[in-house]
Amino acid sequence: MTLKERDKKHLWHPLTQHKLHPEAIAITKAKGCVLTDEDGKEYIDAIASWYTCMYGHCNPYITNRVANQMQQLDQVVFSGFTHEPAVKLSEALIEILPKNQNKLFFSDNGSTSVEIGIKMALQFHFNQGRKRNTLIAFEDGFHGDTFGAMSVSGLSVYNGPFEEFFLDVKRIPTPNGSNHEAILKALQEIVETHKVAGFVYEPLVQGAAAMKMHNAEGLERILKFCKEHHIVTVADEVMTGFGKTGKHFASDYMQTKPDIMCLSKALTAGLMPMAITSCSQEIYEAFYSDDIGKGLFHGHTYSANPLACTAALAGIELLQSEEIQKNIQHIKASHEAFNVRIKNHPKVKSTRQTGIIFALDLNTEMARYGNLRDKLFEFFMDKGVFLRPLGSTIYIQAPYVITDEQLQKVYQTIEDSLSIV
Ligand SMILES: Cc1ncc(COP(=O)(O)O)c(C=O)c1O
């Protein structure tokens, strides 16, 4: 029996309606930008396996470091203990984070990093005797699958059955260059009628909302408003972090820095699951007390796993290397050239780009009937390119080590796919 067949017996896959999608593709090998399935067919991983392995799959710079660490220290409780990989990672990460970030709290995945960000924001006020229980979030945001993260997410396709259990969240539109005054007015109304603890947002690019991009100047004004009203700002950089927007973090595009940042995915270069919620000294100090109850009583078993910390440290070294920084600029420029070639195609409604994230909306009025998203996915996989369209949006978020030849194949395959739309 093939892996594909054996899989069906016991496995339940994420974000999958198994009745509609009964089969998974069995991957047996990954190297650089290439995934290989059990039949030997190769696919260019043009979405870096959900934006994680940005330095390429099985990058020896990272795998060798982790292999060595495995011989030294595999796992230890991080409550009451510490270790070199965590300490070194903290020093390297604080160096590249926005200057106001000073403390790091570990967890396991993007959702939990957001959950912790929300808890920090709520308890920050609680510890100072203020009862603030409303959160603000963007329309169409996605922050993960735990309850706090779902509450601030605005995509109901994920959340339908759970909505009545959610935290109190008020939504504002994303800034688009012409709605900034209206957003500030909406914010003013919210603060006059609610006790707002925090604002949770994906800065500049909303991933699950089909790479919807928004305006940095407008976000700056929202962040300033939040600061003036003592609303804790929580930047969810789970997707945007570590170079994707062309700077180390999307928050680097704004002068007003977030109080809290959520990091995962590319944090560990795609090798191990781990997340970090970072915060400013001011946030940390609200928890620092003789009163044990004012501490942050949250902890995951694998917090700061030494192997994951080692992968993260090696990843940050690569991110800062001249080679990767050059590649980021090169991919950005290649996308810009592709955009010129594709944007006026009759089947293309609009295109957008931030850093190495490129998205293209299809002109659905011109689309043929049938499940467009599935048809496109099958087309791409058949041609050996792993792209995962979101509705009628095709996006690229390839590893920084993608070769020119691979990138051109991705572009050509997208262009060819327009004939089946
Ligand atoms: C912006 C953002 N936040 C949070 C998450 C949740 O991360 P995880 O799937 O690791 O729980 C995601 C996942 O795609 C994301 O894109």
XYZ file of C-alpha atoms and ligand atoms in Angstrom:
437
model
C 0.000 0.000 0.000
C 1.177 3.516 -0.743
C 1.565 6.146 1.981
C -1.345 7.965 0.407
C -3.579 4.936 0.927
C -2.329 4.182 4.453
C -2.832 7.849 5.409
C -6.566 7.587 4.839
C -7.009 4.970 7.553
C -6.178 7.043 10.651
C -5.173 10.574 9.752
C -7.297 13.714 10.041
C -5.676 16.652 8.251
C -5.842 20.354 9.142
C -8.278 22.645 7.340
C -9.584 19.705 5.327
C -13.112 18.505 4.588
C -12.173 14.886 4.013
C -15.347 14.038 2.145
C -14.463 16.592 -0.529
C -10.701 16.080 -0.418
C -10.088 12.440 0.477
C -6.471 12.216 -0.676
C -3.241 13.767 0.576
C -0.034 13.925 -1.463
C 2.672 11.913 0.309
C 5.949 13.850 0.484
C 9.041 11.789 1.132
C 11.810 14.347 0.702
C 12.436 18.102 0.753
C 15.569 19.938 -0.266
C 16.033 23.625 -1.011
C 12.841 24.689 -2.745
C 11.884 21.222 -3.967
C 9.443 18.739 -2.447
C 9.462 15.152 -3.751
C 6.457 12.839 -3.463
C 6.359 9.078 -3.070
C 6.168 8.584 -6.835
C 9.305 10.692 -7.309
C 7.450 13.700 -8.725
C 8.995 17.042 -7.773
C 7.238 20.277 -6.849
C 8.695 23.752 -6.362
C 7.518 24.876 -2.929
C 6.424 28.373 -3.937
C 4.735 29.095 -0.588
C 7.645 27.888 1.578
C 5.366 25.343 3.279
C 3.085 27.989 4.784
C 5.858 30.600 4.934
C 8.161 28.666 7.255
C 11.265 27.330 5.487
C 12.452 30.643 4.068
C 16.108 29.513 3.863
C 15.133 26.362 1.974
C 14.189 22.894 3.179
C 16.807 20.868 5.041
C 19.323 23.705 4.854
C 22.572 22.124 6.131
C 23.577 25.333 7.947
C 20.539 24.804 10.153
C 20.246 21.010 10.240
C 23.908 20.549 11.231
C 23.567 22.984 14.107
C 20.422 21.255 15.344
C 22.027 17.810 14.942
C 24.947 18.943 17.125
C 22.611 20.441 19.714
C 20.765 17.099 19.866
C 23.903 15.475 21.240
C 24.218 18.100 23.965
C 20.805 19.001 25.386
C 17.494 17.883 23.929
C 14.807 19.206 26.247
C 14.509 20.653 29.725
C 11.765 22.404 31.679
C 11.980 26.170 31.052
C 10.330 27.088 34.326
C 13.176 27.567 36.807
C 15.818 26.431 34.257
C 17.522 28.112 31.343
C 20.044 27.075 28.674
C 22.483 28.444 26.137
C 20.319 28.097 22.993
C 17.535 30.187 24.602
C 19.954 32.804 25.940
C 21.808 33.119 22.627
C 18.535 33.297 20.708
C 17.228 36.035 23.005
C 20.364 38.117 22.416
C 20.217 37.678 18.633
C 16.465 38.276 18.354
C 16.366 41.372 20.548
C 19.115 42.775 18.333
C 16.878 42.650 15.223
C 13.443 43.334 16.784
C 12.114 46.909 16.982
C 14.091 48.751 19.649
C 11.322 48.848 22.259
C 11.059 45.040 22.485
C 12.894 43.701 25.509
C 11.387 40.441 26.845
C 10.582 37.150 25.123
C 7.974 34.574 26.162
C 8.060 31.182 24.443
C 5.273 28.945 23.159
C 4.716 26.420 20.382
C 2.865 27.923 17.430
C 1.436 31.101 15.941
C -1.971 30.745 17.586
C -0.512 30.372 21.071
C 1.801 33.336 20.508
C -1.307 35.438 19.794
C -3.193 33.896 22.718
C -0.333 34.981 24.975
C -0.271 38.461 23.413
C -3.973 38.825 24.224
C -3.488 37.566 27.781
C -0.565 39.977 28.282
C -2.706 42.887 27.053
C -5.672 42.002 29.279
C -3.570 41.284 32.361
C -1.433 44.401 31.808
C -4.523 46.469 32.632
C -5.904 44.047 35.249
C -2.648 44.125 37.228
C -2.920 47.903 37.411
C -6.500 47.807 38.692
C -8.152 48.679 35.373
C -10.927 46.476 34.091
C -10.648 46.614 30.339
C -12.232 43.734 28.448
C -12.705 44.786 24.829
C -10.239 44.143 22.031
C -10.019 45.853 18.666
C -9.093 43.941 15.527
C -9.149 44.390 11.772
C -11.923 43.045 9.580
C -10.763 39.897 7.747
C -7.816 39.301 10.070
C -6.563 35.812 10.837
C -4.683 35.092 14.031
C -5.009 31.356 14.594
C -7.231 28.614 15.912
C -7.233 28.887 19.721
C -10.162 30.734 21.293
C -8.536 34.119 21.887
C -6.915 34.025 18.451
C -10.202 32.978 16.825
C -12.002 35.800 18.652
C -9.799 38.460 17.104
C -9.873 36.759 13.683
C -12.522 38.085 11.348
C -12.829 35.268 8.847
C -16.010 33.467 9.811
C -15.387 30.451 7.586
C -12.954 29.251 10.257
C -14.945 30.316 13.301
C -18.670 29.809 12.676
C -19.523 27.171 15.334
C -17.573 28.905 18.088
C -18.545 32.549 17.720
C -20.876 32.676 20.725
C -17.950 31.767 23.002
C -15.670 34.570 21.859
C -14.053 37.501 23.661
C -15.568 40.946 23.133
C -14.023 42.273 19.899
C -14.806 45.411 17.897
C -13.672 45.520 14.290
C -12.268 48.289 12.157
C -11.491 48.284 8.418
C -7.896 48.126 7.250
C -6.464 51.509 6.172
C -6.519 51.897 2.396
C -5.228 55.430 1.920
C -8.635 57.077 1.732
C -10.484 55.847 4.841
C -8.110 56.979 7.609
C -10.364 59.690 9.033
C -13.314 57.297 9.077
C -11.250 54.685 10.925
C -10.112 57.214 13.535
C -13.731 58.283 14.007
C -14.771 54.654 14.476
C -11.953 54.163 16.991
C -13.070 57.251 18.899
C -16.597 55.864 19.127
C -15.319 52.502 20.340
C -13.205 54.015 23.128
C -16.116 56.189 24.229
C -18.428 53.202 24.601
C -16.054 50.369 25.560
C -13.133 49.768 27.879
C -10.518 48.767 25.326
C -7.540 46.668 26.454
C -5.725 45.992 23.212
C -5.541 46.152 19.433
C -4.471 42.942 17.689
C -3.444 43.261 14.031
C -1.479 41.734 11.187
C 0.769 44.609 10.102
C 0.611 45.507 6.378
C -0.325 42.053 5.016
C -3.288 39.896 6.072
C -2.256 36.404 5.035
C -5.392 34.277 5.272
C -7.486 37.129 3.846
C -5.741 36.290 0.563
C -2.669 38.482 1.167
C -4.761 41.626 1.537
C -2.330 44.531 1.902
C -2.868 47.834 3.651
C -1.399 51.258 4.060
C 1.535 51.880 6.433
C 0.673 55.531 7.020
C -2.883 54.625 8.000
C -1.640 51.896 10.332
C 0.749 54.416 11.873
C -2.188 56.686 12.708
C -4.123 53.806 14.271
C -1.110 52.820 16.376
C -0.657 56.421 17.531
C -4.317 56.584 18.518
C -3.915 53.372 20.519
C -0.835 54.737 22.332
C -2.697 57.928 23.222
C -5.533 55.850 24.715
C -3.314 53.332 26.518
C -4.532 50.530 24.291
C -1.904 47.789 24.164
C -0.874 47.135 20.560
C -0.239 43.493 19.600
C 1.422 43.002 16.202
C 0.836 39.517 14.850
C 3.997 39.030 12.749
C 3.573 35.269 12.597
C 3.444 35.475 8.813
C 5.133 38.806 8.057
C 8.166 38.362 10.316
C 11.750 37.586 9.294
C 12.205 39.417 6.010
C 9.031 38.710 4.043
C 7.990 42.356 3.695
C 11.483 43.437 2.629
C 12.448 44.538 6.157
C 13.097 42.175 9.055
C 9.604 42.892 10.420
C 6.554 44.633 8.938
C 6.512 46.777 12.103
C 9.785 48.313 10.872
C 7.734 50.281 8.311
C 5.996 52.263 11.079
C 7.565 54.683 13.553
C 5.129 53.758 16.307
C 6.274 50.385 17.573
C 3.958 47.682 18.900
C 3.937 46.925 22.643
C 3.776 43.204 21.918
C 4.832 41.095 18.925
C 3.841 37.535 17.973
C 6.418 35.467 16.084
C 6.413 31.924 14.692
C 6.598 30.193 11.281
C 9.926 31.430 9.791
C 11.221 32.001 13.337
C 12.573 28.440 13.310
C 13.301 28.347 9.576
C 10.697 25.640 9.078
C 12.590 23.048 11.081
C 10.804 22.879 14.447
C 7.535 24.250 15.801
C 8.076 27.181 18.159
C 6.713 30.668 18.809
C 7.672 33.747 20.763
C 5.606 36.602 22.124
C 7.911 39.563 22.699
C 7.044 42.690 24.650
C 8.360 46.027 25.826
C 9.825 46.598 29.264
C 6.702 48.579 30.186
C 4.454 45.566 29.603
C 6.822 43.276 31.508
C 6.972 45.607 34.491
C 3.216 45.423 35.012
C 3.741 41.713 35.792
C 6.872 42.163 37.944
C 5.690 42.189 41.531
C 5.976 40.704 45.033
C 2.461 39.439 44.385
C 2.686 35.987 42.775
C -0.767 36.449 41.244
C 0.494 39.294 39.096
C 2.816 36.944 37.179
C 1.915 35.559 33.762
C 0.708 32.079 34.654
C 0.915 30.562 31.243
C 3.354 27.850 30.205
C 3.779 25.198 27.551
C 5.679 21.968 28.161
C 8.072 22.483 25.254
C 8.682 26.203 25.944
C 12.078 27.238 24.547
C 12.941 23.730 23.397
C 16.740 23.843 22.903
C 16.574 22.298 19.420
C 13.975 24.807 18.238
C 16.002 27.671 19.759
C 19.082 26.416 17.905
C 17.194 26.326 14.598
C 15.892 29.848 15.260
C 19.336 31.204 16.047
C 20.812 29.696 12.863
C 17.852 31.103 10.907
C 18.449 34.622 12.239
C 22.120 34.362 11.261
C 21.082 33.441 7.721
C 18.497 36.222 7.567
C 21.212 38.756 8.358
C 23.659 37.326 5.843
C 24.564 39.340 2.773
C 23.466 36.470 0.543
C 19.917 36.255 1.912
C 19.494 40.030 1.988
C 20.593 40.137 -1.660
C 18.183 37.326 -2.540
C 15.295 39.192 -0.900
C 15.996 42.260 -3.057
C 16.353 40.075 -6.126
C 13.033 38.261 -5.560
C 11.323 41.608 -4.946
C 12.637 42.947 -8.270
C 11.695 39.712 -10.102
C 8.121 39.959 -8.788
C 7.966 43.572 -9.962
C 9.014 42.506 -13.448
C 6.472 39.664 -13.421
C 3.822 42.134 -12.355
C 4.479 44.311 -15.409
C 4.086 41.221 -17.590
C 0.880 39.908 -15.976
C -1.131 42.799 -14.552
C -2.965 43.711 -17.786
C -3.943 40.156 -18.651
C -7.738 40.059 -19.143
C -8.122 37.261 -16.569
C -6.263 39.300 -13.920
C -8.331 41.709 -11.858
C -5.576 43.159 -9.680
C -2.092 42.471 -8.361
C -0.209 43.586 -5.249
C 3.172 43.113 -3.654
C 4.904 43.772 -0.367
C 8.508 42.589 -0.216
C 8.669 39.019 -1.486
C 4.895 38.481 -1.069
C 3.143 38.716 -4.432
C -0.607 38.237 -4.943
C -2.826 38.227 -7.983
C -6.649 38.346 -7.902
C -8.373 36.621 -10.765
C -11.120 38.330 -12.644
C -13.815 35.948 -11.422
C -16.452 37.425 -13.713
C -14.452 35.897 -16.523
C -13.899 32.602 -14.748
C -15.523 29.454 -16.004
C -17.827 27.493 -13.725
C -16.546 24.797 -11.407
C -14.438 24.945 -8.288
C -11.853 27.421 -9.468
C -9.552 27.129 -6.459
C -9.347 23.328 -6.685
C -8.942 23.411 -10.464
C -6.010 25.815 -10.135
C -4.398 23.827 -7.349
C -4.553 20.648 -9.447
C -3.159 22.489 -12.457
C -0.204 23.825 -10.457
C 0.588 20.479 -8.845
C 0.376 18.733 -12.194
C 2.986 21.177 -13.539
C 5.202 20.603 -10.495
C 4.586 23.885 -8.675
C 3.165 23.938 -5.159
C 0.946 27.015 -4.999
C -2.111 27.088 -2.785
C -4.642 29.612 -4.124
C -6.854 31.328 -1.550
C -10.276 31.562 -3.219
C -9.626 33.408 -6.476
C -6.249 34.761 -5.330
C -2.960 33.196 -6.384
C -0.007 34.218 -4.256
C 3.720 33.521 -4.125
C 5.768 33.454 -0.942
C 8.758 31.357 -1.968
C 11.889 30.603 0.064
C 14.632 33.231 -0.200
C 16.881 30.618 -1.815
C 14.645 30.003 -4.824
C 16.731 29.980 -8.017
C 15.966 32.196 -11.000
C 15.071 29.155 -13.038
C 12.601 27.973 -10.379
C 11.094 31.427 -10.020
C 10.602 31.736 -13.788
C 8.881 28.350 -13.792
C 6.514 29.551 -11.046
C 5.683 32.711 -13.053
C 5.198 30.793 -16.300
C 2.951 28.239 -14.601
C 0.797 31.017 -13.155
C 0.574 32.642 -16.569
C -0.330 29.309 -18.191
C -2.975 28.655 -15.531
C -4.911 31.720 -16.695
C -5.999 29.744 -19.760
C -8.035 27.359 -17.581
C -9.687 30.154 -15.571
C -0.878 36.005 10.873
C -1.049 34.643 11.484
N -1.229 34.535 12.804
C -1.358 33.336 13.411
C -1.357 32.173 12.667
C -1.508 30.857 13.365
O -0.306 30.183 13.386
P -0.266 28.601 13.666
O -0.884 27.954 12.468
O 1.180 28.293 13.814
O -1.044 28.352 14.912
C -1.170 32.239 11.286
C -1.153 31.006 10.454
O -1.217 31.006 9.277
C -1.022 33.506 10.675
O -0.839 33.636 9.347
